[in-house]
């Protein structure tokens, strides 16, 4: 597992937090460095991934989608099949194992789509730990099923009423809370964002997604690599896990897909790389949606898990070096892709993942039928059904 | 000599403890904010910590979060904060420390900020979310412009770490009394004296203690072991309730009681 | 794949349907017999199970549950991790492949918990077929998330207002509808019930659950077999798939768990074997909840998927021969087990599967810590959250 | 001679087509049901098909489902259906066929049922969900008690299958005109004549055609190729609307028109 010692990715990353948190971050860094060298830790993690999460998740050739899009062959990495329904559980189990190793009995987390909250609550239940989840009041409404799951799992849910009442504010509130409970609580960050060592650690805990995909695709293709690998980018954890494994395969195009909301031009979007500037938010330097002065701007995306004005620092670095191309797709394009996968393959994707699908649809023809895309289907869409049905209803009424 | 150093020296020489007042610049609007600040400076405040409002103040409790929001809605910006300092400097010589979050300063540019702040009459800068390790880029411009980088120390900060983060700091050490965000609290931690002794063992800088002080009584207790007492949320609440002067006076006399 | 030629299991089974349906049942029997001998069919099925469903599903050692119950080691067969969240998808893919082979473009299904409806709608989407699902009006309310999923998947949902407005009536209505559309529609029955060849065919399409469990347990235990295998029994498909693989291992106790609702003594239950008599319902002879005269009685279970007054005929046979022991657990016991698994292991089980867990809890001490149970966790409980939260609320209010 | 055979022979000799009326026994209660049946038998019905109400009538459409439910709520049971037959037999000599679902007969016991039914005056039994393959156990008792097992044939039934299922049947063949459940329909399938010719090629039994006939006009069309016409849902609806006699008369005259 690789990470820069200072926690920087080029000019990005770092550890921009209140002094109170600095010592605990150093402790976590240290404990993680040890754990990642400890075969017992790795074995416990791997065993949980296999018997509890259900890994490896399959790589599925989406034949009807491929036909419909008329170009590159579409392979889906089925993180939607993981226990709790998204890639998030990989990371929370890793962090919970680390928390246990560090002797912590309490977990806390921020959540947007609720997937990370559910995954943290799940890990807490599994390890017999307490769990508190910070979630924006708006997201509590639009991701109701996940709220119910957290309740049943015994987590305490703190409704965050400040700001846009979405993921950004949940994370701010979580940081505030952590400062107060830093002595006994492990903060399980849900994406490859936040202060060092989180971006590297979360990437590492998601890296099996890419490693498996690479192995699976090579097995299917007789040793070839895919032409492009696509993943949606909110904070960037599912994409980082995917890209890390293909980073050195320079022939493989890596494409991160951000949420363009109503369109990057409208200012109502969540595309921090495509439409933001360098800034510092929630502990690290990266691309941020902000005013000219540096006030953080509200993100907008139909997808709660992408509705965040920042992005993990390694993505900022990959964008700057050009190793990964970042595109953005609108709410509407993502919804179209949501329906395509649902109706053509019988898989209801998360709205987050639908962004990666939508970009693949745009590029499929251009790449042609000789090409192959591996797309990370980062989660299932059960949590989004109410949102989608509501939009369908509104569309129907305005027709 | 930097006004902070001068003030601290004067206090020490006079056998008094300092009163550091935190107010969010522009809360609830620019005019009222200026009036509040003047009132505070007129009634016994030794050092002004001027909060630069930020959209996402992750180290602040509800009172200062709300103050930031009001200030932003009232049109406050970093350049206008500097204008405010410039106006205050005409009438006051108390040291002024800008207190803020790194993104605004980063976007403004550290060089530019150090120059403009010094020019306006600022004496030090305290960046809540810019720990020692990340402060390198800002350190030179501040020094070159005669501004102090005010370091924060917390109950979680180890001795080794204290030694590091206080190595090139100036002005005073801002010691965070609680593990938690800003906001009024009812108690003073029992081991405060011990903690400060530990800090003093690695630095000669004076120590201001803040986060949670909200009454004259608490101020007395804190001032017994600290060189200065920082009060923020309590002042903001008082200001919004129209009793800022009374509150300033209460704290002032609380502090002064510590050395009777 | 084994089945009796006449479609009988001892005195049970058979084909008690209207004449109109007899020819199509013979066609299905024939087509299925051919398909089950055709390597291409088997290969297509296996491939879908691997890359689409996510098989094999893991066998998970539930350590905290084992400790809490203080006896036999608890191993969970994780059918909850399957695509769409239950074992039902195994069977619907098998039947949809058969329908395709027979040239049908339309599927229909009955559903109780909605899992089978979702699984059928999913298979229909995957194969580009039309789909109509019959569901009791009562179940449409208590399994709302699954209704949304079916809608999104493009299935037409027919609300059944007759009788108790639950699974029994949905199946009656489906049989009525099938008669009218028998020429172009394949009826995908959701359990190991109904007229021959469905009970055998569905068991075969679920048999990998048992085969995998057997292989997985042996790998874990160094070649031993578990002491007991438990599964809940509604119509009996998940249990049949499990038991078929262990049938000949006579040292392995097989335990089917029916729903005792408010208690078998109260008459408000769904335990057809434990509390019913031999009768004929929905096409086969088996145990049925009925009046002395033979009128079918209403079942009751908190779990929509078990809320059915009949049971697959092979179970009736296993009960009669004694190869499988059938027990029944109450709504309350099942709910307790639901919470135990949720809170101790971070797995929210289906209420159906919670019945099997509850029985394991009862037996764990008696068997002792040297023993091992393999329990089929037939599905996840997302669909049941509203029901459970509602019950929690009512309990809370009445306290 | 079994009354069904006698009736069919008489109709044939008279050059007439038969009218088979289906009514659910006990709908909406036992008394009214008996009155309805008597009215039907008084106004030209040749054969009575008496539906034994069952909780889950999977081959029936909404009208007969509702009738079954009313009858059950009205307290109807299989023994009471037999009592009703016994009362009817005092005044009528039209053949009576019990029409029902297998579970009730199975629970009653096939032997017992055949004996009691014959004793009450029943002439045949039609079990909707007991196809030929499963009917073995019931066949002997029926035969021994002089009751006909009335076979059903459907549009989906092949010639080979027809040959099998009609091999030991008696009374008449009930030909299901539609692929669907019972209930009034507006049409008569165009190929009905052809279909019946196919049936006649394997059996000499008379053929009654049912499922869907609801008007005099349809009855005429059907009677043109069938030996008898079965009407059920339409009669039940008429009975509940208080116009059963008119409906019976309409169907009767519709049937009779076919042979004018
Ligand atoms: C299914 C799914 N995909 C993607 C994301 C975005 O997060 P990240 O960019 O860290 O993968 C989320 C966040 O909640 C999610 O739930
Ligand atoms: C998760 C789950 N388990 C069990 C059942 C009961 O069906 P069966 O007995 O056929 O396995 C259902 C039915 O819906 C179900 O959804």
mmCIF file with all atom_site columns, C-alpha atoms and ligand atoms in Angstrom, chain A residues 86-88 113 115 191 232-238 305-306 350 352 378-379, ligand 1:
data_model
loop_
_atom_site.group_PDB
_atom_site.id
_atom_site.type_symbol
_atom_site.label_atom_id
_atom_site.label_alt_id
_atom_site.label_comp_id
_atom_site.label_asym_id
_atom_site.label_entity_id
_atom_site.label_seq_id
_atom_site.pdbx_PDB_ins_code
_atom_site.Cartn_x
_atom_site.Cartn_y
_atom_site.Cartn_z
_atom_site.occupancy
_atom_site.B_iso_or_equiv
_atom_site.pdbx_formal_charge
_atom_site.auth_seq_id
_atom_site.auth_comp_id
_atom_site.auth_asym_id
_atom_site.auth_atom_id
_atom_site.pdbx_PDB_model_num
ATOM   1  C CA . UNK A 1 86  ? -22.353 -0.409 -2.421  1.00 0.00 ? 86  UNK A CA 1
ATOM   2  C CA . UNK A 1 87  ? -18.584 -0.256 -2.394  1.00 0.00 ? 87  UNK A CA 1
ATOM   3  C CA . UNK A 1 88  ? -18.698 1.741  0.843   1.00 0.00 ? 88  UNK A CA 1
ATOM   4  C CA . UNK A 1 113 ? -26.519 8.970  0.163   1.00 0.00 ? 113 UNK A CA 1
ATOM   5  C CA . UNK A 1 115 ? -24.637 4.198  1.964   1.00 0.00 ? 115 UNK A CA 1
ATOM   6  C CA . UNK A 1 191 ? -14.599 8.793  0.769   1.00 0.00 ? 191 UNK A CA 1
ATOM   7  C CA . UNK A 1 232 ? -18.317 8.159  -10.811 1.00 0.00 ? 232 UNK A CA 1
ATOM   8  C CA . UNK A 1 233 ? -16.567 10.646 -8.574  1.00 0.00 ? 233 UNK A CA 1
ATOM   9  C CA . UNK A 1 234 ? -18.185 12.136 -5.512  1.00 0.00 ? 234 UNK A CA 1
ATOM   10 C CA . UNK A 1 235 ? -15.497 12.279 -2.890  1.00 0.00 ? 235 UNK A CA 1
ATOM   11 C CA . UNK A 1 236 ? -13.771 9.773  -5.106  1.00 0.00 ? 236 UNK A CA 1
ATOM   12 C CA . UNK A 1 237 ? -13.461 6.528  -3.206  1.00 0.00 ? 237 UNK A CA 1
ATOM   13 C CA . UNK A 1 238 ? -14.963 4.086  -5.668  1.00 0.00 ? 238 UNK A CA 1
ATOM   14 C CA . UNK A 1 305 ? -23.693 10.695 -2.851  1.00 0.00 ? 305 UNK A CA 1
ATOM   15 C CA . UNK A 1 306 ? -22.191 13.064 -5.436  1.00 0.00 ? 306 UNK A CA 1
ATOM   16 C CA . UNK A 1 350 ? -27.472 3.883  -7.662  1.00 0.00 ? 350 UNK A CA 1
ATOM   17 C CA . UNK A 1 352 ? -24.229 7.908  -8.325  1.00 0.00 ? 352 UNK A CA 1
ATOM   18 C CA . UNK A 1 378 ? -20.597 1.349  -7.305  1.00 0.00 ? 378 UNK A CA 1
ATOM   19 C CA . UNK A 1 379 ? -23.970 0.671  -5.737  1.00 0.00 ? 379 UNK A CA 1
HETATM 20 C C1 . LIG E 2 .   ? -23.222 4.003  -4.621  1.00 0.00 ? 1   LIG E C1 1
HETATM 21 C C2 . LIG E 2 .   ? -22.314 5.176  -4.458  1.00 0.00 ? 1   LIG E C2 1
HETATM 22 N N1 . LIG E 2 .   ? -21.458 5.454  -5.429  1.00 0.00 ? 1   LIG E N1 1
HETATM 23 C C3 . LIG E 2 .   ? -20.630 6.510  -5.345  1.00 0.00 ? 1   LIG E C3 1
HETATM 24 C C4 . LIG E 2 .   ? -20.658 7.353  -4.264  1.00 0.00 ? 1   LIG E C4 1
HETATM 25 C C5 . LIG E 2 .   ? -19.746 8.526  -4.256  1.00 0.00 ? 1   LIG E C5 1
HETATM 26 O O1 . LIG E 2 .   ? -18.711 8.381  -3.373  1.00 0.00 ? 1   LIG E O1 1
HETATM 27 P P1 . LIG E 2 .   ? -17.232 8.098  -3.890  1.00 0.00 ? 1   LIG E P1 1
HETATM 28 O O2 . LIG E 2 .   ? -16.939 9.100  -4.924  1.00 0.00 ? 1   LIG E O2 1
HETATM 29 O O3 . LIG E 2 .   ? -16.431 8.229  -2.654  1.00 0.00 ? 1   LIG E O3 1
HETATM 30 O O4 . LIG E 2 .   ? -17.169 6.726  -4.439  1.00 0.00 ? 1   LIG E O4 1
HETATM 31 C C6 . LIG E 2 .   ? -21.546 7.099  -3.202  1.00 0.00 ? 1   LIG E C6 1
HETATM 32 C C7 . LIG E 2 .   ? -21.599 7.959  -2.027  1.00 0.00 ? 1   LIG E C7 1
HETATM 33 O O5 . LIG E 2 .   ? -22.445 7.840  -1.180  1.00 0.00 ? 1   LIG E O5 1
HETATM 34 C C8 . LIG E 2 .   ? -22.404 5.975  -3.319  1.00 0.00 ? 1   LIG E C8 1
HETATM 35 O O6 . LIG E 2 .   ? -23.276 5.685  -2.364  1.00 0.00 ? 1   LIG E O6 1
#
